[in-house]
Coordinates of C-alpha atoms in Angstrom, one line a residue:
M13 CA 28.2 -7.2 77.9
S14 CA 27.1 -3.8 77.3
I15 CA 24.5 -3.4 76.3
S16 CA 24.6 -0.3 74.5
L17 CA 26.6 -2.0 72.4
G18 CA 25.7 -2.0 68.2
W19 CA 24.9 -4.3 66.1
G20 CA 29.0 -5.1 65.5
G21 CA 29.8 -4.7 69.0
R22 CA 27.4 -7.7 69.6
I23 CA 28.3 -9.8 67.1
R24 CA 32.3 -9.4 68.7
G25 CA 31.5 -10.0 71.5
L26 CA 29.1 -13.2 71.1
F27 CA 32.2 -14.4 69.0
A28 CA 34.7 -13.9 72.1
D29 CA 32.7 -15.6 74.8
S30 CA 32.6 -18.3 72.5
K31 CA 35.4 -21.1 72.8
G32 CA 37.1 -23.4 70.4
P33 CA 39.1 -23.0 67.0
W34 CA 37.3 -19.2 67.1
G35 CA 37.7 -18.0 70.1
P36 CA 40.3 -16.3 71.8
S37 CA 43.9 -18.1 73.1
G38 CA 45.6 -16.8 76.2
N39 CA 43.5 -14.3 77.2
G40 CA 41.3 -15.4 79.5
G41 CA 38.3 -14.9 77.4
E42 CA 38.7 -11.7 76.9
P43 CA 37.6 -10.2 73.4
P44 CA 41.2 -9.2 71.4
S45 CA 42.6 -5.6 71.5
D46 CA 43.3 -4.0 68.3
D47 CA 46.8 -4.8 68.9
D48 CA 46.5 -8.1 69.0
H49 CA 47.8 -10.2 66.0
G50 CA 46.8 -13.5 66.9
G51 CA 42.8 -14.1 67.2
G52 CA 40.4 -15.5 65.4
P53 CA 39.6 -15.3 61.1
W54 CA 38.3 -11.8 62.2
G55 CA 41.6 -10.6 62.9
E56 CA 43.4 -7.8 60.9
P57 CA 44.6 -9.2 58.2
S58 CA 48.2 -8.1 58.3
G59 CA 50.0 -11.5 56.5
R60 CA 51.4 -12.3 59.7
R61 CA 50.3 -15.5 61.6
S62 CA 50.1 -16.0 65.5
G63 CA 48.7 -19.8 66.5
G64 CA 48.2 -21.0 62.7
V65 CA 45.1 -18.4 62.0
R66 CA 45.2 -15.6 59.5
S67 CA 44.5 -11.8 61.5
V68 CA 41.6 -10.0 59.0
A69 CA 40.8 -6.4 59.7
P70 CA 37.5 -6.6 63.0
L71 CA 33.8 -6.7 61.8
D72 CA 32.9 -3.5 62.9
E73 CA 35.3 -1.8 60.2
L74 CA 33.5 -3.8 57.8
L75 CA 30.3 -2.5 59.2
R76 CA 31.1 0.9 59.0
R77 CA 33.0 1.2 56.1
G78 CA 29.6 -0.6 54.6
R79 CA 27.2 2.2 56.4
M80 CA 29.5 5.1 55.0
R81 CA 29.5 3.6 51.6
F82 CA 25.6 3.7 51.8
G83 CA 25.5 7.1 53.1
G84 CA 25.1 6.1 56.9
G85 CA 26.4 7.8 59.9
N86 CA 30.0 6.3 62.1
G87 CA 27.8 5.4 64.6
G88 CA 26.5 1.9 65.1
G89 CA 23.0 2.6 66.0
G90 CA 20.4 1.2 63.7
L91 CA 20.4 -1.2 60.7
P92 CA 23.7 -1.5 58.6
G93 CA 22.9 -0.4 54.8
R94 CA 20.3 1.9 55.2
P95 CA 20.2 4.9 52.7
D96 CA 20.8 8.0 54.4
R97 CA 18.1 11.0 53.3
S98 CA 20.5 12.8 51.5
L99 CA 20.5 9.7 49.0
I100 CA 16.9 9.6 48.3
I101 CA 16.9 13.4 47.9
W102 CA 19.3 12.8 45.2
A103 CA 17.8 10.2 43.9
L104 CA 14.5 11.7 43.3
I105 CA 16.3 14.6 41.9
G106 CA 17.5 12.4 39.2
F107 CA 14.1 10.5 38.5
V108 CA 12.9 14.2 38.1
V109 CA 15.0 15.1 35.7
I110 CA 14.7 11.9 33.9
W111 CA 11.3 11.7 33.8
L112 CA 11.2 15.8 32.3
I113 CA 13.7 14.4 29.4
F114 CA 11.5 12.5 28.5
T115 CA 7.8 13.6 28.4
S116 CA 9.2 16.5 27.1
V117 CA 11.5 16.1 24.2
H118 CA 9.7 14.1 21.2
S119 CA 11.0 13.4 17.7
I120 CA 8.8 13.2 15.5
A121 CA 9.5 11.2 12.1
P122 CA 9.7 13.1 8.8
G123 CA 6.6 12.1 7.4
E124 CA 4.3 12.0 11.0
R125 CA 3.0 14.8 13.1
G126 CA 2.9 15.3 16.5
V127 CA 0.1 16.7 17.7
V128 CA -0.5 18.3 21.3
T129 CA -3.0 18.1 23.9
R130 CA -2.6 20.6 27.0
F131 CA -4.8 19.4 29.5
G132 CA -6.1 16.3 26.9
R133 CA -7.8 20.0 24.6
Y134 CA -5.8 20.8 21.7
S135 CA -2.9 23.3 21.3
Y136 CA -0.6 23.0 18.8
T137 CA 0.9 20.6 16.2
L138 CA 4.9 19.2 15.9
G139 CA 6.4 19.0 12.7
P140 CA 9.5 17.0 11.7
G141 CA 12.1 17.1 14.0
V142 CA 12.9 17.6 17.1
G143 CA 10.0 19.3 19.4
L144 CA 10.1 20.0 23.3
T145 CA 6.9 20.5 24.7
L146 CA 5.6 21.4 28.8
P147 CA 6.2 17.9 30.5
S148 CA 3.4 15.1 31.2
P149 CA 0.7 15.1 32.4
V150 CA 0.3 19.0 31.5
D151 CA 1.2 17.9 27.4
R152 CA 0.7 15.0 25.7
V153 CA 2.0 14.8 22.6
Q154 CA 0.4 11.6 19.8
K155 CA 2.1 10.4 17.3
V156 CA 0.1 10.4 13.3
D157 CA 1.4 8.9 10.1
V158 CA 0.4 11.3 7.1
E159 CA 2.1 10.1 4.5
S160 CA 1.5 6.3 4.2
I161 CA -0.8 4.6 1.7
R162 CA -4.0 3.1 3.8
T163 CA -5.8 0.4 2.2
A164 CA -9.3 -1.2 3.0
D165 CA -10.7 -4.2 1.4
L166 CA -14.7 -3.9 0.6
G167 CA -17.3 -6.0 -0.5
S168 CA -17.5 -9.8 -2.1
Q169 CA -18.1 -11.3 1.3
S170 CA -21.3 -12.2 2.2
S171 CA -24.2 -11.7 -0.3
E172 CA -25.4 -8.7 1.7
D173 CA -22.3 -7.6 -0.1
L174 CA -24.9 -7.5 -3.6
M175 CA -26.0 -4.1 -4.9
L176 CA -28.6 -3.3 -7.6
T177 CA -27.5 -2.1 -10.5
G178 CA -29.7 0.8 -13.3
D179 CA -30.9 -1.8 -14.9
Q180 CA -31.9 -4.8 -12.0
N181 CA -29.5 -7.2 -11.8
L182 CA -27.5 -8.4 -8.8
L183 CA -23.9 -7.3 -8.7
D184 CA -21.4 -9.1 -6.7
I185 CA -18.6 -6.3 -6.5
A186 CA -15.4 -6.2 -4.8
Y187 CA -13.1 -3.0 -4.0
S188 CA -10.2 -1.0 -2.5
V189 CA -10.2 2.3 -1.3
R190 CA -6.4 3.9 -1.0
W191 CA -6.4 6.7 1.9
N192 CA -4.3 8.7 3.9
V193 CA -4.7 11.1 6.7
K194 CA -4.3 15.4 5.7
N195 CA -5.1 16.6 8.4
P196 CA -3.9 14.8 11.8
E197 CA -6.1 17.2 14.1
W198 CA -9.1 16.5 12.4
Y199 CA -8.1 13.0 12.6
L200 CA -8.0 12.5 16.1
F201 CA -10.4 14.9 17.3
Q202 CA -13.5 14.4 14.7
L203 CA -13.9 10.6 14.2
A204 CA -14.5 8.3 16.8
Q205 CA -14.3 5.3 14.2
P206 CA -11.9 6.5 11.3
D207 CA -11.4 3.2 10.0
E208 CA -15.3 1.8 10.4
T209 CA -16.8 5.4 8.8
I210 CA -14.2 5.2 6.0
Q211 CA -15.5 1.8 4.9
Q212 CA -19.7 2.9 5.2
V213 CA -18.8 6.2 3.1
A214 CA -17.2 4.0 0.8
E215 CA -19.9 1.3 0.7
S216 CA -22.4 4.6 0.5
A217 CA -21.0 5.8 -2.2
M218 CA -20.3 2.8 -4.2
R219 CA -24.3 1.3 -4.0
S220 CA -25.6 5.0 -5.3
V221 CA -22.7 5.1 -7.9
I222 CA -23.7 1.4 -9.3
S223 CA -27.7 2.1 -8.9
Q224 CA -27.4 4.7 -11.7
V225 CA -25.2 2.4 -14.5
S226 CA -26.3 -1.2 -16.1
L227 CA -24.6 -4.7 -15.1
Q228 CA -23.2 -4.7 -18.2
D229 CA -21.6 -1.2 -17.8
A230 CA -19.9 -2.3 -14.4
M231 CA -18.9 -4.9 -15.6
G232 CA -17.6 -3.7 -18.6
D233 CA -15.5 -0.3 -19.4
K234 CA -17.1 2.2 -17.7
R235 CA -15.4 0.5 -14.2
S236 CA -12.7 3.9 -14.5
L237 CA -15.9 6.2 -14.4
I238 CA -17.1 4.3 -11.8
E239 CA -14.1 4.2 -9.8
G240 CA -13.6 8.0 -10.1
Q241 CA -17.5 8.9 -9.5
V242 CA -16.5 6.8 -6.5
A243 CA -13.9 8.7 -4.9
D244 CA -15.0 12.0 -5.5
R245 CA -18.4 11.3 -3.8
M246 CA -16.5 9.8 -0.8
Q247 CA -14.1 12.9 -0.3
R248 CA -17.1 15.2 -0.7
V249 CA -19.1 13.4 1.9
L250 CA -15.6 12.8 4.5
D251 CA -15.1 16.5 4.0
S252 CA -18.6 17.1 5.1
Y253 CA -17.4 15.1 8.5
H254 CA -13.9 17.0 9.1
S255 CA -12.8 14.0 8.9
G256 CA -8.9 15.1 7.5
I257 CA -9.0 12.0 5.4
A258 CA -8.1 12.2 1.8
I259 CA -9.3 9.6 -0.8
Q260 CA -6.2 8.1 -3.5
G261 CA -7.9 6.1 -5.2
V262 CA -10.9 3.7 -5.5
A263 CA -9.9 0.1 -7.6
I264 CA -13.0 -2.4 -8.4
Q265 CA -11.2 -5.5 -8.3
Q266 CA -14.6 -7.9 -9.6
A267 CA -17.9 -7.3 -10.7
D268 CA -19.7 -10.2 -11.8
P269 CA -23.3 -11.4 -11.5
P270 CA -24.3 -13.4 -8.8
A271 CA -22.4 -16.9 -7.9
E272 CA -26.1 -19.5 -8.9
V273 CA -26.1 -17.3 -12.6
N274 CA -22.4 -16.6 -13.3
D275 CA -22.5 -19.4 -15.8
A276 CA -25.1 -18.2 -17.6
F277 CA -23.7 -14.5 -18.1
K278 CA -20.3 -15.8 -19.7
E279 CA -22.1 -17.4 -22.5
V280 CA -24.3 -14.2 -23.0
T281 CA -20.8 -12.2 -22.6
A282 CA -19.5 -14.9 -25.5
A283 CA -21.9 -14.5 -27.7
Q284 CA -22.0 -10.2 -27.4
Q285 CA -18.2 -10.1 -28.2
D286 CA -18.8 -12.9 -31.2
A287 CA -21.2 -10.6 -32.1
K288 CA -19.2 -7.5 -31.5
S289 CA -16.6 -9.7 -33.5
Y290 CA -18.9 -10.0 -36.7
V291 CA -20.2 -6.4 -36.7
N292 CA -16.3 -5.1 -36.7
Q293 CA -15.6 -7.9 -39.6
A294 CA -18.4 -6.3 -41.6
N295 CA -17.7 -2.9 -41.4
A296 CA -14.5 -3.6 -42.1
Y297 CA -15.0 -5.0 -45.7
A298 CA -17.9 -2.3 -45.9
L299 CA -14.7 0.3 -45.8
Q300 CA -12.9 -1.5 -48.0
L301 CA -15.6 -1.7 -51.0
T302 CA -16.1 2.0 -50.6
A303 CA -12.7 2.8 -50.9
K304 CA -12.2 0.6 -53.6
A305 CA -15.3 2.5 -55.2
Q306 CA -13.7 5.8 -54.2
G307 CA -11.0 5.1 -55.9
E308 CA -12.8 3.8 -59.4
A309 CA -15.1 7.1 -59.4
A310 CA -11.9 9.1 -58.9
A311 CA -9.9 7.1 -62.5
F312 CA -13.1 7.4 -64.1
D313 CA -12.6 11.0 -63.2
K314 CA -9.4 11.7 -64.6
V315 CA -10.4 9.7 -67.7
Y316 CA -13.6 12.3 -68.5
Q317 CA -10.9 15.2 -67.7
Q318 CA -8.8 13.5 -70.9
Y319 CA -11.8 12.9 -73.2
K320 CA -12.5 16.7 -72.4
L321 CA -9.4 17.5 -74.2
A322 CA -9.7 15.1 -76.9
P323 CA -13.0 13.3 -77.1
E324 CA -12.3 10.9 -80.3
V325 CA -8.4 9.7 -79.3
T326 CA -9.8 9.2 -75.9
R327 CA -13.4 7.2 -76.9
R328 CA -10.9 5.2 -78.9
R329 CA -8.4 4.1 -76.8
M330 CA -11.0 3.3 -74.4
Y331 CA -12.6 0.9 -77.5
Y332 CA -9.1 -0.5 -77.8
E333 CA -9.3 -1.0 -74.2
T334 CA -12.3 -2.7 -74.1
M335 CA -12.6 -5.7 -77.0
E336 CA -9.0 -6.3 -75.4
Q337 CA -10.1 -6.9 -72.3
V338 CA -13.6 -8.8 -73.5
L339 CA -11.1 -10.8 -76.3
S340 CA -8.8 -11.7 -74.2
K341 CA -11.5 -14.3 -72.3
V342 CA -12.6 -15.8 -75.8
D343 CA -10.6 -18.7 -77.8
K344 CA -11.3 -16.9 -81.4
T345 CA -9.2 -15.0 -83.6
V346 CA -10.7 -12.0 -86.1
V347 CA -8.7 -10.3 -89.2
E348 CA -10.6 -8.0 -90.9
A349 CA -8.5 -7.5 -94.1
P350 CA -9.7 -7.2 -98.2
G351 CA -10.4 -10.2 -99.2
V352 CA -10.0 -12.1 -96.3
T353 CA -12.9 -14.2 -94.7
P354 CA -14.1 -11.8 -91.6
Y355 CA -13.8 -15.5 -89.1
L356 CA -11.2 -18.2 -89.2
P357 CA -11.1 -20.5 -86.3
L358 CA -7.8 -20.6 -86.4
P359 CA -7.3 -21.8 -82.8
E360 CA -9.2 -25.0 -84.3
V361 CA -7.1 -25.4 -86.9
K362 CA -4.6 -25.6 -84.8
K363 CA -6.5 -28.1 -82.7
Q364 CA -7.2 -30.5 -85.6
Q365 CA -3.8 -30.7 -86.2
Q366 CA -2.0 -31.3 -83.6
D367 CA -4.7 -34.2 -83.6
A368 CA -4.1 -35.4 -86.8
G369 CA -0.1 -35.8 -85.8
G370 CA -0.9 -37.3 -82.6
Q371 CA -2.8 -40.0 -84.3
Q372 CA 0.6 -40.3 -86.7

């Protein structure tokens, strides 16, 4: 057996020297030739049988085809299946092309902006759509959502969140801040921790506004005014920081005294509401009387105008109206005629007649 044979030749020689049903038959131990179709299972698969064994392709041919499939040469030297240098080059070229595509083409959503940094320094901002940049690591793109409204809930978590009002009372307050990004460049590069900055600015602005109002104002009708003042203060401070943040609003969700005295304050508030209700009822009654008096005065003015036009007639009409009102409430009848008693108790006579008829 030759030492210079490749792996395929060595394996073939090994099986050629072996004995048994896989060895050569009738050749005296010599390896079968290409024309010998009666060899072992490595013979050519021609479908013909010799000695009861099917012929298949030589092992060298299979190994040669495998080397050619993976870019190897036709020679038998070296390990089978080892990729050629040209295949490695094409693989590197494909990897570079894919890397350039994925790091140079960027898709920006309608509600986003792409901030481009070149060697770590801000370069420009990509708008919505498909944008092109230099490949990484030269250019890097960071997407920032500029349309979504974000919410930060603050206050009413511990005793440290209690605030002092202008009338020296403690207030347990809970509120939320709504904000979004209006300048993505400032938002990324001016603030190290934007969320914590917003919370600290909101707490500072709220404490400043609460310190100027009373407890009743903070718990009552001036909540909307307090919310507007806090939002304005926050926006001014964040603009001075060049934060790139827009405050959309502040909403007070809870404004109560501390839990230890909350019940007592509720009773006081209920009493104040009752007092306001009584005052409103008194004002309504006063308005009613005033309106009635004004109506009577207007009626008197009309009568006076008629009196100036016909004093005697008006005087007599007023006398009759007055006597009618007075006499309608008494049980008497007055008759004025010559020869007749001025006063006749007619109702009493009638009553006596009714009593007499009842006795009969």
